[in-house]
Amino acid sequence: QVQLVESGGGSVQAGGSLRLSCAASVYPYSRACIGWFRQAPGKEREGVAAISPGSGITYYADSVKGRFTISRDNAKNTVYMQMNVLKPEDTAMYYCALGRAPYGGSCSLSIDFGYWGQGTQVTVSS
């Protein structure tokens, strides 16, 4: 049974930083792909960043490039997302998700993510 548990959310002022964690009970695929998504009230879910735990290759949405960094610790089955220079528009519920990159393809935010965590709230005040 795959379980994803997010942590690290909170409230910060604009310009501050937070580090989110996503702990997976297991990576069921050799081509596992972990993605971070966010959803603000009244808005559609948005992909933020993704990483292949196996290769370490990362992918970022344009809105967070240069501010967010996704990384992994395979010994702990954990993916982190360091969020710096936070803006009020980053306020959202953040979810991590696990999927499988296509054979011959790449881990990205557009693959099918079949497992989702419960989310952690990030609130950035101006």
XYZ file of C-alpha atoms in Angstrom:
126
model
C 0.000 0.000 0.000
C 1.454 3.321 -1.062
C 1.051 6.187 1.356
C 2.327 9.716 0.933
C 2.602 12.033 3.920
C 3.338 15.727 3.477
C 4.660 17.992 6.194
C 6.354 21.335 6.621
C 3.592 23.737 5.721
C 2.878 26.828 7.740
C 2.437 30.570 7.707
C 5.219 32.933 6.705
C 5.614 36.493 5.554
C 6.416 37.367 1.978
C 10.076 36.793 1.255
C 10.297 33.965 3.756
C 11.066 30.296 3.260
C 9.552 26.920 3.996
C 10.643 23.364 3.310
C 7.996 20.798 2.516
C 8.569 17.068 2.898
C 6.825 14.165 1.207
C 7.494 10.779 2.769
C 6.469 7.744 0.721
C 5.875 4.369 2.323
C 7.323 2.746 -0.785
C 8.227 3.524 -4.369
C 6.266 0.863 -6.238
C 7.795 1.616 -9.629
C 11.317 1.585 -10.972
C 10.418 4.726 -12.925
C 8.746 6.472 -10.001
C 8.079 10.171 -10.333
C 7.168 12.458 -7.450
C 5.348 15.689 -8.135
C 4.324 18.650 -6.019
C 1.030 20.326 -6.835
C -0.859 23.181 -5.236
C -4.400 24.409 -5.196
C -5.632 27.738 -3.933
C -9.300 28.341 -3.080
C -11.319 28.930 -6.228
C -8.422 28.044 -8.502
C -7.445 24.986 -10.489
C -4.748 22.664 -9.275
C -1.321 23.697 -10.517
C 1.763 21.571 -10.968
C 4.791 23.026 -9.221
C 7.756 20.666 -9.483
C 8.623 17.047 -10.105
C 11.574 14.776 -9.524
C 12.618 11.298 -10.477
C 13.882 9.640 -7.296
C 15.963 7.315 -9.412
C 17.804 9.773 -11.641
C 17.339 12.976 -9.668
C 16.197 14.794 -12.794
C 13.921 17.673 -11.893
C 11.204 19.719 -13.559
C 9.801 23.069 -12.489
C 6.839 25.193 -13.444
C 7.838 28.617 -14.699
C 6.099 30.280 -11.771
C 8.550 28.813 -9.257
C 11.800 28.474 -11.210
C 14.666 30.025 -9.321
C 12.710 30.125 -6.057
C 11.784 26.487 -5.359
C 14.161 23.530 -5.289
C 13.010 19.919 -5.282
C 15.339 17.211 -3.984
C 15.222 13.669 -2.718
C 16.664 11.399 -0.042
C 16.175 7.881 -1.314
C 17.370 6.331 1.944
C 14.286 7.859 3.544
C 11.923 7.601 0.545
C 11.427 11.310 1.022
C 11.207 14.206 -1.400
C 11.706 17.773 -0.268
C 10.741 21.084 -1.750
C 12.636 24.110 -0.502
C 10.581 27.222 -1.128
C 12.374 30.557 -0.962
C 11.310 34.127 -1.631
C 7.720 33.146 -1.001
C 4.993 35.383 -2.386
C 1.354 35.787 -1.339
C 0.362 34.099 -4.593
C 2.146 30.956 -3.394
C -0.571 30.543 -0.754
C -2.285 27.216 -1.371
C -2.716 23.665 -0.189
C 0.312 21.739 -1.376
C 0.066 18.084 -2.316
C 2.662 15.554 -3.283
C 1.813 12.785 -5.690
C 3.463 9.655 -7.033
C 3.271 8.311 -10.534
C 5.256 6.354 -13.061
C 7.194 7.968 -15.839
C 6.430 6.449 -19.236
C 8.869 3.939 -20.665
C 11.454 5.945 -22.549
C 9.942 9.168 -21.259
C 10.613 11.644 -18.511
C 9.264 12.385 -15.086
C 7.193 15.528 -15.434
C 4.063 17.179 -14.140
C 2.022 15.868 -17.060
C 2.233 12.156 -16.275
C -0.549 10.242 -14.567
C -0.134 10.488 -10.792
C -2.087 7.693 -9.141
C -1.229 8.294 -5.507
C -1.765 11.506 -3.569
C -1.029 12.762 -0.089
C -3.435 14.604 2.163
C -1.850 17.996 1.620
C -0.168 20.636 3.737
C -1.223 24.275 3.886
C 1.140 27.092 2.966
C 0.048 30.635 3.745
C 2.148 33.634 2.746
C 1.147 37.025 4.069
C 2.139 40.342 2.558
